[in-house]
Short mmCIF file of C-alpha atoms and ligand atoms in Angstrom, two decimals:
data_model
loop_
_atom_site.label_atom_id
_atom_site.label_comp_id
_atom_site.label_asym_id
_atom_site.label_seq_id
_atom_site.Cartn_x
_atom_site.Cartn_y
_atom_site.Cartn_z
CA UNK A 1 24.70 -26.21 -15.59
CA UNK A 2 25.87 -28.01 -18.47
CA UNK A 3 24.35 -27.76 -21.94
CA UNK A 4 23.81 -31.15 -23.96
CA UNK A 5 23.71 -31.30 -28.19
CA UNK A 6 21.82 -34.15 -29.11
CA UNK A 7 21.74 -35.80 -32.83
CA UNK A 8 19.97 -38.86 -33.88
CA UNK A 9 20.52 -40.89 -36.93
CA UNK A 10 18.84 -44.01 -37.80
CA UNK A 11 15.59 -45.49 -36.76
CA UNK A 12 12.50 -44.91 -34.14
CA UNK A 13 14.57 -47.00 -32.01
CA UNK A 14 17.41 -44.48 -31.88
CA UNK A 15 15.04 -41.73 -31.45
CA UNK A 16 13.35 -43.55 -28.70
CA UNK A 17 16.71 -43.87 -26.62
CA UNK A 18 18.10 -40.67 -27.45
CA UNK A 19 14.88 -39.27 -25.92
CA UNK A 20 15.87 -41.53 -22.79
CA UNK A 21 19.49 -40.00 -22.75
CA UNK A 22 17.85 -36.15 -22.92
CA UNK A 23 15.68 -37.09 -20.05
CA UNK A 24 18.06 -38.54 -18.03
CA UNK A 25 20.31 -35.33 -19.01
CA UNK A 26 17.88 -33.07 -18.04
CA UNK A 27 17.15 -34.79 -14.75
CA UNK A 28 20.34 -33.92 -13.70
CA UNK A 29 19.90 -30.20 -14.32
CA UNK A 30 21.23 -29.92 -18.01
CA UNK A 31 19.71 -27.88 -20.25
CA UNK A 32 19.53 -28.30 -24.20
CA UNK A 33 21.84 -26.42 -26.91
CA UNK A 34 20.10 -26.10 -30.53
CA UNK A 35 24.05 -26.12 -32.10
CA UNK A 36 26.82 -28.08 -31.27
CA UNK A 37 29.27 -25.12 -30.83
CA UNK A 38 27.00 -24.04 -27.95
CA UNK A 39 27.29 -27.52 -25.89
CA UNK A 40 29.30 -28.57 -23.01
CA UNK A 41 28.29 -31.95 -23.80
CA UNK A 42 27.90 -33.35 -27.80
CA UNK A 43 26.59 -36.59 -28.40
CA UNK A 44 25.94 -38.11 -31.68
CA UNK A 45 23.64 -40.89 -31.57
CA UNK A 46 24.10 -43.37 -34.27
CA UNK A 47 23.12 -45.73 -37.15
CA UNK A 48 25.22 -49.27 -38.25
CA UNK A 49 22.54 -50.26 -40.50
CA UNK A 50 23.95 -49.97 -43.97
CA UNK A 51 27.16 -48.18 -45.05
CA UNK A 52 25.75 -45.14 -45.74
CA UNK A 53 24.39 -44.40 -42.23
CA UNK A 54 28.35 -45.13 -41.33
CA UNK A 55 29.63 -42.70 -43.62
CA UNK A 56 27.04 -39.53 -42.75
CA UNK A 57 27.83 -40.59 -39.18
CA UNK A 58 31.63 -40.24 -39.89
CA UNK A 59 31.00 -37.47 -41.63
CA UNK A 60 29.36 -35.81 -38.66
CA UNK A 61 32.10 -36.60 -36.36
CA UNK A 62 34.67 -35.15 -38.87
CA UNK A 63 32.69 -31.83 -38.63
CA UNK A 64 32.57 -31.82 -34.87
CA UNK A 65 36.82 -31.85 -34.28
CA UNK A 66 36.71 -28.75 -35.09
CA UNK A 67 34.58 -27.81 -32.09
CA UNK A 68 37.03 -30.15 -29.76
CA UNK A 69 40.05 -28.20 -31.41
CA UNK A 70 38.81 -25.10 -30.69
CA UNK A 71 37.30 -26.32 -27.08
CA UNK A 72 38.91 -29.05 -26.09
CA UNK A 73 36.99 -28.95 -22.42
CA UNK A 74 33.49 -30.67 -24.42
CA UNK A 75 33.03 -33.73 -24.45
CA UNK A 76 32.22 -35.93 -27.19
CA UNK A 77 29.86 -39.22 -26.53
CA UNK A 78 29.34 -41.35 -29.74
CA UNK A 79 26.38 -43.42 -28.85
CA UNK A 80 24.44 -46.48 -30.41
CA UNK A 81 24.65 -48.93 -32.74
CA UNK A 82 28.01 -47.43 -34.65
CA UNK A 83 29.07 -47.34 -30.62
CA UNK A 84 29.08 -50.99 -30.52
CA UNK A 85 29.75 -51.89 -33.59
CA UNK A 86 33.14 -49.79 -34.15
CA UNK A 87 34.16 -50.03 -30.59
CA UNK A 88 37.63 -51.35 -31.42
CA UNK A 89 38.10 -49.14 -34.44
CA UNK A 90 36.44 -46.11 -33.40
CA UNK A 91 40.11 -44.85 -31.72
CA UNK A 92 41.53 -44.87 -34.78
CA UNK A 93 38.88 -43.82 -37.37
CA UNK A 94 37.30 -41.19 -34.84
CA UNK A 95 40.15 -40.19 -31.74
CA UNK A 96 38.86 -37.01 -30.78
CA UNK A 97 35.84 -38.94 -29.52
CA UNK A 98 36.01 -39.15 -25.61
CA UNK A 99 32.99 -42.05 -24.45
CA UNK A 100 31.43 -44.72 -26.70
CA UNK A 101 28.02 -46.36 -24.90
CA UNK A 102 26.55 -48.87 -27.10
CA UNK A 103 22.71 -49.53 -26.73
CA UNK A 104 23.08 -52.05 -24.18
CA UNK A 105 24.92 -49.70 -21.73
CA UNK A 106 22.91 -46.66 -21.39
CA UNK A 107 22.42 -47.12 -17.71
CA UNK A 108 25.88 -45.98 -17.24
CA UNK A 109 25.07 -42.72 -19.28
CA UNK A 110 24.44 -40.97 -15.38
CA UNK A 111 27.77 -42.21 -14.50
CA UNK A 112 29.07 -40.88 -17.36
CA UNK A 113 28.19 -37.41 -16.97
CA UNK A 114 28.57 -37.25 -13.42
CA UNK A 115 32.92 -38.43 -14.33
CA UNK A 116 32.45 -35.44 -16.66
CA UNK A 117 31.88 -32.99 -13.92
CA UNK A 118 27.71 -32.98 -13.77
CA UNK A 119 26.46 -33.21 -10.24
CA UNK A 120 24.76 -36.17 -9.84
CA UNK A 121 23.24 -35.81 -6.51
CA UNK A 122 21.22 -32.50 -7.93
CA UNK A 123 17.46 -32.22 -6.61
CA UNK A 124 14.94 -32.62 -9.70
CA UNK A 125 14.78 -29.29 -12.38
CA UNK A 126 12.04 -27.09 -11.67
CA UNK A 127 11.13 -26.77 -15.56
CA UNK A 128 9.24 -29.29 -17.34
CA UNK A 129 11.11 -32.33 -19.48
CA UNK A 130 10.54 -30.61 -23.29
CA UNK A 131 12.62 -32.96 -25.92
CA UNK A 132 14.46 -30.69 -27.45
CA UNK A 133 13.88 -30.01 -31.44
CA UNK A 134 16.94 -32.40 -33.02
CA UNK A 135 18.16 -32.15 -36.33
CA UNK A 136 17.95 -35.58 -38.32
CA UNK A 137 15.75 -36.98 -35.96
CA UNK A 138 13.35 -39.71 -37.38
CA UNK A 139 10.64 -39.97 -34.47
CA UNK A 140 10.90 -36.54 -34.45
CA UNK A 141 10.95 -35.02 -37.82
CA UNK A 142 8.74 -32.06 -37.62
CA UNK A 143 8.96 -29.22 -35.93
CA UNK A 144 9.76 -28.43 -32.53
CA UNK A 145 6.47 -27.47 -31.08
CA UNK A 146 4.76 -29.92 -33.13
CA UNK A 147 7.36 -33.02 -31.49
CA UNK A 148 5.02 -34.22 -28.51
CA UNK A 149 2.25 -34.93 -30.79
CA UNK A 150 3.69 -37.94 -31.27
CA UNK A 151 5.38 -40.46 -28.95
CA UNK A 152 7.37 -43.55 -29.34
CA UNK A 153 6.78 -46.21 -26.48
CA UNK A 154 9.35 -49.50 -26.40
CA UNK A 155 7.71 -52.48 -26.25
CA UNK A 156 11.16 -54.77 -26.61
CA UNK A 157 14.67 -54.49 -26.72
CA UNK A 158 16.91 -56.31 -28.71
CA UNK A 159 16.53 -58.87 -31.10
CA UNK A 160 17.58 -62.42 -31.80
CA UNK A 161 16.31 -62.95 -35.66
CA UNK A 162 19.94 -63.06 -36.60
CA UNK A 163 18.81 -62.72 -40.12
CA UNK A 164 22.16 -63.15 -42.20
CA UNK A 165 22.45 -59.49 -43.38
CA UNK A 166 21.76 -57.63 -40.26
CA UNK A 167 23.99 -55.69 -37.50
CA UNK A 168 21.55 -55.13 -35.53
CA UNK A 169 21.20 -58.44 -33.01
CA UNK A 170 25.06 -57.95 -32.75
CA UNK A 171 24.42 -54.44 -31.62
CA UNK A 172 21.47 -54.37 -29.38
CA UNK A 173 21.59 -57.98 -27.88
CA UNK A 174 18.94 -60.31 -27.43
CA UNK A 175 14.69 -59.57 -27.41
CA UNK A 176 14.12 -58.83 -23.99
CA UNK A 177 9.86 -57.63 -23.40
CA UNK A 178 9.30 -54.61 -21.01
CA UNK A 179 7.27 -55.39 -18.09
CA UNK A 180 3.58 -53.65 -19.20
CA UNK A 181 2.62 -52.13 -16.27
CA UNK A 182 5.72 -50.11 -17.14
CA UNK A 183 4.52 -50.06 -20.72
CA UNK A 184 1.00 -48.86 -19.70
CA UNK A 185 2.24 -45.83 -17.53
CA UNK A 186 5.17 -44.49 -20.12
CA UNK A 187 1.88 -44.08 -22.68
CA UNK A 188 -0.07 -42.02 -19.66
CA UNK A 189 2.73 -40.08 -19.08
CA UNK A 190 3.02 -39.45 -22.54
CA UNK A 191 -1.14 -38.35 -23.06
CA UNK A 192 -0.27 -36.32 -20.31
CA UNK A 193 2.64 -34.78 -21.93
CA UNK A 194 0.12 -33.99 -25.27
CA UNK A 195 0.73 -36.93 -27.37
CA UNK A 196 -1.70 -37.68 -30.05
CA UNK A 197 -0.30 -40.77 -31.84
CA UNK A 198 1.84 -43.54 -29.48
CA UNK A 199 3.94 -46.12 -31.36
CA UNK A 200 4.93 -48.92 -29.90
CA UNK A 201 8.22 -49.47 -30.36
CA UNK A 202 10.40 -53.25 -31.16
CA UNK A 203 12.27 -54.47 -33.47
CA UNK A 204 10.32 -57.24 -33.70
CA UNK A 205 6.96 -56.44 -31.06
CA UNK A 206 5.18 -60.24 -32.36
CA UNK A 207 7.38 -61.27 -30.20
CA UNK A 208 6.71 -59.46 -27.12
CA UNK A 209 5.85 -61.65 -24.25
CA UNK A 210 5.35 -60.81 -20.75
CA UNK A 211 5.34 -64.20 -19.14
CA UNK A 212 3.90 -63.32 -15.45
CA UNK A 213 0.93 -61.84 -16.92
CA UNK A 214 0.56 -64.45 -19.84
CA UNK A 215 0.48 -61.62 -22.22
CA UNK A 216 1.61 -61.67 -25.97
CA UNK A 217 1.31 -58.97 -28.77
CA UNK A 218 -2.03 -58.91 -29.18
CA UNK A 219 -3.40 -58.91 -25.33
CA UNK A 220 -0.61 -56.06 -25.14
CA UNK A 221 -2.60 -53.99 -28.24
CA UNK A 222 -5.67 -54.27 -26.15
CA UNK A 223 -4.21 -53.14 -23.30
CA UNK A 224 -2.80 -49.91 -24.38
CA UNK A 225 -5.36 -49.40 -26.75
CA UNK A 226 -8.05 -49.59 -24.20
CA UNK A 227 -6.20 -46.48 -22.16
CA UNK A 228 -8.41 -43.22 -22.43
CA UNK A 229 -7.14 -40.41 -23.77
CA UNK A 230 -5.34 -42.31 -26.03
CA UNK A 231 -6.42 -41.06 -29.87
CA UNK A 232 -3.87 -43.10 -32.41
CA UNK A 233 -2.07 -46.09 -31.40
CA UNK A 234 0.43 -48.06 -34.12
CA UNK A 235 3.39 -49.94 -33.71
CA UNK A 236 6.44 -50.86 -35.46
CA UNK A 237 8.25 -53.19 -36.71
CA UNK A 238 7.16 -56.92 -36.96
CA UNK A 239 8.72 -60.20 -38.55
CA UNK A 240 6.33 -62.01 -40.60
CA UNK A 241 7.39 -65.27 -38.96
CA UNK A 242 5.66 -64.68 -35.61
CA UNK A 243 2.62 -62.66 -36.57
CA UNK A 244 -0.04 -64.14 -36.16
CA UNK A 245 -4.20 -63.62 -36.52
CA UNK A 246 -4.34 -62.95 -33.07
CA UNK A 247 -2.88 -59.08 -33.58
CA UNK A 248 -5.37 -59.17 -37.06
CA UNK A 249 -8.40 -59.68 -34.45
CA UNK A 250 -6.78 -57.13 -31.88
CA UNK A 251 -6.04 -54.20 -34.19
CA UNK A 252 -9.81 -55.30 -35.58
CA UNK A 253 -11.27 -54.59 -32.25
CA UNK A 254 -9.60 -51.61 -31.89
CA UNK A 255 -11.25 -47.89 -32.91
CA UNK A 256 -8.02 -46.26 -31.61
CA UNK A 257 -4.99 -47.74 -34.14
CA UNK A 258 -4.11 -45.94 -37.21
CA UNK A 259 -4.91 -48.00 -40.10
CA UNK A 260 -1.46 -48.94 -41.37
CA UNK A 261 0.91 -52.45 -40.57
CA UNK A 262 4.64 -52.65 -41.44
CA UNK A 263 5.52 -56.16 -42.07
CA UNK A 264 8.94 -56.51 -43.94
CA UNK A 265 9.18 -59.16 -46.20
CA UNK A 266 12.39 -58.56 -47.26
CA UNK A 267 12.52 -60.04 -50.88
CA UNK A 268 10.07 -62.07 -53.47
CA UNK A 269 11.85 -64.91 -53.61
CA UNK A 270 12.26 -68.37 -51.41
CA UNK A 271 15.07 -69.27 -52.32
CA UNK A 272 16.92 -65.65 -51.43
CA UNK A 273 14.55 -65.82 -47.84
CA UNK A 274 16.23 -69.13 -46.83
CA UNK A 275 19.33 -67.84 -47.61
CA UNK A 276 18.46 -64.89 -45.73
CA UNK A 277 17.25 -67.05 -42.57
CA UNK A 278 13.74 -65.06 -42.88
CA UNK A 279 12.13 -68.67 -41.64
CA UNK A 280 9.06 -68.38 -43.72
CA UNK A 281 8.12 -68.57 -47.37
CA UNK A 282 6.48 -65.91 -49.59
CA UNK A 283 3.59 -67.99 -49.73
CA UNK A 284 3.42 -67.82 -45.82
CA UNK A 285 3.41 -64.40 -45.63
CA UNK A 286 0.70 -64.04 -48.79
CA UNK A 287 -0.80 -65.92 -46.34
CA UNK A 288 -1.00 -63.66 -43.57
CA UNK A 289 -1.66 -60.93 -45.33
CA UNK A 290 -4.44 -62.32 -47.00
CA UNK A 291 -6.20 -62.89 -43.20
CA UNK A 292 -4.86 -59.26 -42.65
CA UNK A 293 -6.75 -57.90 -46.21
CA UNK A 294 -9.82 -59.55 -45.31
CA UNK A 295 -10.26 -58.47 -41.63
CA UNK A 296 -8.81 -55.15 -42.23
CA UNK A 297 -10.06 -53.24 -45.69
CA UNK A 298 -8.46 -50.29 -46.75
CA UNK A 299 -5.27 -50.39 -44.61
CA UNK A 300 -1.46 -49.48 -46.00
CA UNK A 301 0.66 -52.16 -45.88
CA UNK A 302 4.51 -51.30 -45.61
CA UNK A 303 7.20 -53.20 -45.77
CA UNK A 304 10.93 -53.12 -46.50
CA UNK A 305 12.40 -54.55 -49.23
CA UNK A 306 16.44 -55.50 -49.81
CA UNK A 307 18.03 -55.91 -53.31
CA UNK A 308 21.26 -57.08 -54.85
CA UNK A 309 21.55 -59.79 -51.58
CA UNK A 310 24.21 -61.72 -52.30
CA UNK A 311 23.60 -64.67 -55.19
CA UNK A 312 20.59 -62.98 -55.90
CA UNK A 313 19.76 -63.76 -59.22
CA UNK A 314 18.01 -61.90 -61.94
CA UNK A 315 15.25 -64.56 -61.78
CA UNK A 316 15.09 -63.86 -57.57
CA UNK A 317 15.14 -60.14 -58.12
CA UNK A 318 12.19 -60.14 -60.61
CA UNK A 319 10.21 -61.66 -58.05
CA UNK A 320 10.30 -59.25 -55.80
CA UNK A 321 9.80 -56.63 -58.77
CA UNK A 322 6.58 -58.93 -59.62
CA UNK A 323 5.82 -59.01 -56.07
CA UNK A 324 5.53 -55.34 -55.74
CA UNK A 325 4.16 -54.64 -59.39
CA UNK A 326 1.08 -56.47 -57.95
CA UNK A 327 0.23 -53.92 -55.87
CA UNK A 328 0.82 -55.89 -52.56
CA UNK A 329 2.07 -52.94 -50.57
CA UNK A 330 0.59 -49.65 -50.32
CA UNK A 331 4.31 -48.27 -49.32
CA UNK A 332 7.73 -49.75 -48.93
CA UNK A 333 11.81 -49.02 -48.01
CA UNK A 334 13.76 -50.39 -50.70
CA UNK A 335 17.53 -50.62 -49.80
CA UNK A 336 20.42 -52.18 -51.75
CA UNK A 337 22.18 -54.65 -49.46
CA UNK A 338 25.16 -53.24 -47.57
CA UNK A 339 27.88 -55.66 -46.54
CA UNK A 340 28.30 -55.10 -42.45
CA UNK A 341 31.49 -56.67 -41.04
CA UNK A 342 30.42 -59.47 -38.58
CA UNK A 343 27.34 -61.00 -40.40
CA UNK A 344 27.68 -64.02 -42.19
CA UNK A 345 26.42 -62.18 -45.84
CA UNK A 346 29.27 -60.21 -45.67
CA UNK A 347 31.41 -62.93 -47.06
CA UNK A 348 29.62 -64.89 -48.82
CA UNK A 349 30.25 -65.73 -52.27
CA UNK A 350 28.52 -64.11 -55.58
CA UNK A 351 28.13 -60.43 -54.61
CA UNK A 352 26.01 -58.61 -56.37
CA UNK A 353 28.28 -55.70 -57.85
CA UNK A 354 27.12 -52.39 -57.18
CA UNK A 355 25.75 -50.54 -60.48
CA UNK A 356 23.79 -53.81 -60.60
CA UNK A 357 22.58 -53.31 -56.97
CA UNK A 358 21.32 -49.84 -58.51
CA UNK A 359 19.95 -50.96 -61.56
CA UNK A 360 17.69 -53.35 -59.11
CA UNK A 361 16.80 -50.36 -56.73
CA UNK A 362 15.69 -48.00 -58.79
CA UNK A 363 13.33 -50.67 -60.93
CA UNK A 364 12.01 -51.90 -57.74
CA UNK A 365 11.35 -48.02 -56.56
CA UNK A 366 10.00 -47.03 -59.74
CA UNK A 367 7.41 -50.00 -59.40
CA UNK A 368 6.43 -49.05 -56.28
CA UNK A 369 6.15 -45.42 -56.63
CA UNK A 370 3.33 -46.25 -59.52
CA UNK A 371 1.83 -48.10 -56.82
CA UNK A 372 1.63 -45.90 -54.08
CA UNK A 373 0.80 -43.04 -56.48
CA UNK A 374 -2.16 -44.65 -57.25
CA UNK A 375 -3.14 -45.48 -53.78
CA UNK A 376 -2.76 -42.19 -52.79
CA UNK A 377 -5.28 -41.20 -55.75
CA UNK A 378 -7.78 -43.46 -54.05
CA UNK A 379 -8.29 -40.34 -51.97
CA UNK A 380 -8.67 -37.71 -54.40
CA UNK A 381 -11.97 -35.45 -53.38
CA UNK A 382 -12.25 -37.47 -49.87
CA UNK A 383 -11.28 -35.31 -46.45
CA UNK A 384 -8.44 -36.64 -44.88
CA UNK A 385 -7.81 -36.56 -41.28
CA UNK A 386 -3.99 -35.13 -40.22
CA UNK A 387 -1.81 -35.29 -37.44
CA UNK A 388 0.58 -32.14 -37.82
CA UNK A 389 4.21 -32.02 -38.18
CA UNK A 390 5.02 -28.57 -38.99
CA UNK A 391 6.04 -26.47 -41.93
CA UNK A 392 6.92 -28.41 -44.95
CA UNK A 393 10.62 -28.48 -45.17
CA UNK A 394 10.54 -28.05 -49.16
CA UNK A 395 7.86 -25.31 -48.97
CA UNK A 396 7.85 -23.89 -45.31
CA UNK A 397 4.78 -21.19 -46.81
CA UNK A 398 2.79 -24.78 -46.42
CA UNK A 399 2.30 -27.04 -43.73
CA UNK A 400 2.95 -30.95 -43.54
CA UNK A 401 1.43 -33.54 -41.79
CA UNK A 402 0.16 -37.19 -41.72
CA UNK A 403 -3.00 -39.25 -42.05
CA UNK A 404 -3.46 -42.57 -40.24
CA UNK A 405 -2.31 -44.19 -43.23
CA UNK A 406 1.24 -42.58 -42.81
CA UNK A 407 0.64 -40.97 -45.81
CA UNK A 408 2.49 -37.62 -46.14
CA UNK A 409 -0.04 -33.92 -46.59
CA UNK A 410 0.73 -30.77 -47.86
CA UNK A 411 -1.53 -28.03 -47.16
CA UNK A 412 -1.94 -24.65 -46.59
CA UNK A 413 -0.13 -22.63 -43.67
CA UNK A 414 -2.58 -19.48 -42.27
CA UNK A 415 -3.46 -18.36 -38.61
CA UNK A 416 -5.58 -21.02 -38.04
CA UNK A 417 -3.31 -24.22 -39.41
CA UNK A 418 -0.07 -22.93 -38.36
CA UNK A 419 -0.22 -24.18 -35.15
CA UNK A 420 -3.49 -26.84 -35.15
CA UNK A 421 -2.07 -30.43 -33.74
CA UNK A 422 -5.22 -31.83 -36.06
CA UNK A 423 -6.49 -30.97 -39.56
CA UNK A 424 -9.19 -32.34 -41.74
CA UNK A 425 -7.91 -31.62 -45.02
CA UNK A 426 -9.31 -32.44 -48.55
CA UNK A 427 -7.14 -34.21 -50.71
CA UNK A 428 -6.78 -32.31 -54.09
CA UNK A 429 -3.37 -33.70 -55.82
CA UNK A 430 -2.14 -37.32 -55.41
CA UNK A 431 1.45 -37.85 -56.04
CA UNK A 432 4.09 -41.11 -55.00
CA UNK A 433 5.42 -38.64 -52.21
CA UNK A 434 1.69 -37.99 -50.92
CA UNK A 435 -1.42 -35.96 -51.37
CA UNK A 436 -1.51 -31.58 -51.10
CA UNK A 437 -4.72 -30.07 -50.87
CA UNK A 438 -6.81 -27.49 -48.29
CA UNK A 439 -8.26 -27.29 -45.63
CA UNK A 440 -12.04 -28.38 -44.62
CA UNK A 441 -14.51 -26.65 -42.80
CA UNK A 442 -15.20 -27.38 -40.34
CA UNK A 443 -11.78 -28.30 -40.15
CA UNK A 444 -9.59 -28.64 -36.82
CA UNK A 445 -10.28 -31.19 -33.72
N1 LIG B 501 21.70 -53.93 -46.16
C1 LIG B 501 20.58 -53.34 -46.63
N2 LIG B 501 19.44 -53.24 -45.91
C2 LIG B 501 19.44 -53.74 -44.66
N3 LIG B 501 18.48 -53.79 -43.72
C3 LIG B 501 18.99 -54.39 -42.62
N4 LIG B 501 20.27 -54.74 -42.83
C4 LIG B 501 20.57 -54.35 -44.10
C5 LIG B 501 21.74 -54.44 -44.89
N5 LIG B 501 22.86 -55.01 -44.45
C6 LIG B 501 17.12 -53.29 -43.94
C7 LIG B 501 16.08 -54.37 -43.78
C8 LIG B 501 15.42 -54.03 -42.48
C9 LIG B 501 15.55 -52.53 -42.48
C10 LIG B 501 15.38 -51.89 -41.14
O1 LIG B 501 16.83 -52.30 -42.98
O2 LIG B 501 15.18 -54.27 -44.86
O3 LIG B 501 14.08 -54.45 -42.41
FE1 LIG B 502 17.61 -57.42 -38.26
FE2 LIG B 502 16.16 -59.60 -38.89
FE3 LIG B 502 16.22 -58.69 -36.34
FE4 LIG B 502 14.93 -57.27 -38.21
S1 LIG B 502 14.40 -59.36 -37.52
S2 LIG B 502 16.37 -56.45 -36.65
S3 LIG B 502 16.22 -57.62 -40.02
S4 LIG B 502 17.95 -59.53 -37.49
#
């Protein structure tokens, strides 16, 4: 039977659907090759998000002609957002690449494989569906027996924000929900399978809607969160414009959901959010979170951040320096805006050159790192509850996890901890990157 290399870059999303493409793989009798020089089958999963995603994608591709020179028999799928995006230039940039299937078409995937010689008629594998361990994966980042700890669920599809910087409603199409019942038995399945933490997945899940059942965001969070077995339920991502107390009162009611909310703002300043079509106001989201700070003490609050948009002034950008200098998230993504071909941003007037972008990231990053440094130190001495990833990648003599907070924790790798899903550990160190410390006795669940 064919062997399939997988490799993911870019967001849960990705992650989520290059999951879908192993299983439907594997469901047609494929089995899994750690290295691409192994594979009958490569595909590359990728990112259009900012340029730099492009490039290591690129780069990636350039390493993998090498493997087509030398075996010109595999195949070489190039799947996801860059799919779509660079359909019409990937020929030229890319032409030992042999499919493209953008995010929209991944129920031709099958078809795909079966025109590339896999049987398609083949009864169901005897062996169990085991993702296998991918390199650069970000649902996935620890280690490979640690993976089905944690499980990414999607919620939506799509998105139709069309906020002026972004690829990605040109690449994934419009919100569509998923029907719940669906929803409901993909998290069983996955409890089943050993998962420990479920995120539910969207690019924007406030605006899930299920309209036969009447059910929004927050009747969906009850839902899942009321299915047993299930020990840590968060979701990602949400736009500020259509969250609403509702999910505040949900997640409240909830003793299952990791305390943590990622709501991006995006910038500090109104007049850069209208230009960015965000469709609220910084003091509508202060707002929010206010109702969110009051009902919900001691959560993180993540967000992303983008600097250097263009026009962005020096007055707009300290704003959103101010903004985060006061503390008002516990953890945030700062990027520097990346023209994408296709978006209106892309060519509009007073870009912000790029050593100025830089200048603007790193102030912003430095702010917040003081910030989440000293959240972190809010735990010094207390025992911290973590979900294991594996060994640390920087130290693999320790091991790495996370609390409910998302906040990353080194500590130390023996018999016991080396292969416990759960840890209680207490937190000795804080630092911006997260908290080290040892282990607590009684310490495993
Ligand atoms: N440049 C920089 N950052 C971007 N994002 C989306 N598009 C761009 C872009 N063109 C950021 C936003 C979004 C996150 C997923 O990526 O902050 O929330
Ligand atoms: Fe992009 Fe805006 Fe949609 Fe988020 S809400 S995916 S930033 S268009």
């Amino acid at each position: 039977m064919p062997s399939v290399y997988l490799q993911t870059f870019g967001c849960q999303m990705n992650a989520a659907d290059s999951n879908g493409l192993a299983h439907q793989a594997w469901s047609m009798g494929c089995t899994f090759a750690a290295q691409p020089d192994e594979a009958d089958i490569i595909i590359v999963n990728t990112c259009a998000i900012r340029e730099k995603a492009e490039l290591r994608v690129y780069g990636r591709l350039g390493q993998l002609k090498g493997i087509k020179e030398r075996r010109p028999q595999a195949k070489l799928l190039v799947a996801g957002c860059l799919a779509e995006k660079d359909r019409a230039v990937m020929r030229a940039k890319a032409p030992h690449v042999d499919a493209l299937l953008g995010p929209r078409e991944y129920r031709r995937f099958k078809e795909l494989l079966g025109s590339w010689g896999v049987p398609t008629d083949a009864p169901p594998p005897q062996t169990d569906f085991v993702m296998p361990s991918l390199e650069d994966d970000p649902g996935r980042d620890g280690a490979h027996e640690f993976a089905h700890l944690r499980a990414l669920v999607n919620i939506t599809r799509g998105c139709e924000k069309f906020c002026t910087y972004c690829i990605v409603p040109y690449t994934r199409g419009p919100l569509e929900s998923i029907d719940p019942d669906e929803i409901e038995s993909q998290v069983r399945r996955e409890i089943r399978c050993g998962a420990r933490e479920i995120t539910l997945l969207g690019q924007n899940v406030n605006s899930y809607y299920w309209e036969e059942q009447r059910l929004d965001f927050a009747d969906l969070l009850l839902r899942v969160g009321a299915i047993e077995g299930l020990e840590r339920l968060t979701f990602l991502t949400s736009h500020p414009k259509d969250f609403n107390p509702r999910v505040v009162d949900a997640l409240a009611q909830l003793r299952n959901v990791e305390p943590r909310m990622h709501l991006p703002v995006q910038c500090g300043s109104n007049r850069v959010l209208q230009t960015m079509a965000r469709l609220y106001t910084i003091e509508e989201y202060l707002d929010k979170i206010a109702y969110f700070r009051e009902h919900l003490p001691r959560w993180a609050l993540t967000t992303d951040l983008i600097v250097g948009y263009p026009t962005e002034s020096e007055a707009d950008f300290l704003a959103t320096l101010e903004l985060v200098q006061r503390g008002t998230f516990e953890y945030a993504f700062i990027f520097a805006y990346s023209p994408r071909t296709g978006t209106p941003a892309a060519t509009m007037d007073g870009q912000v050159p790029p050593q100025e972008k830089i200048r603007r990231l790193q102030a912003v990053n430095a702010a917040q790192n003081d910030v989440t440094r000293r959240f972190n130190e809010s735990f010094l001495g207390e025992c911290v509850r973590v979900l294991a990833q594996g060994p640390s990648k920087k130290d693999p003599s320790k091991m790495a996890g996370k609390t409910g907070h998302n906040t990353t924790v080194i500590y130390p790798r023996d018999d016991r901890t080396k292969s416990a899903p759960v840890v209680d550990v207490i937190a000795e160190q804080a630092f911006s990157w997260g908290l080290a410390g040892s282990v607590a006795e009684p310490a495993y669940v």
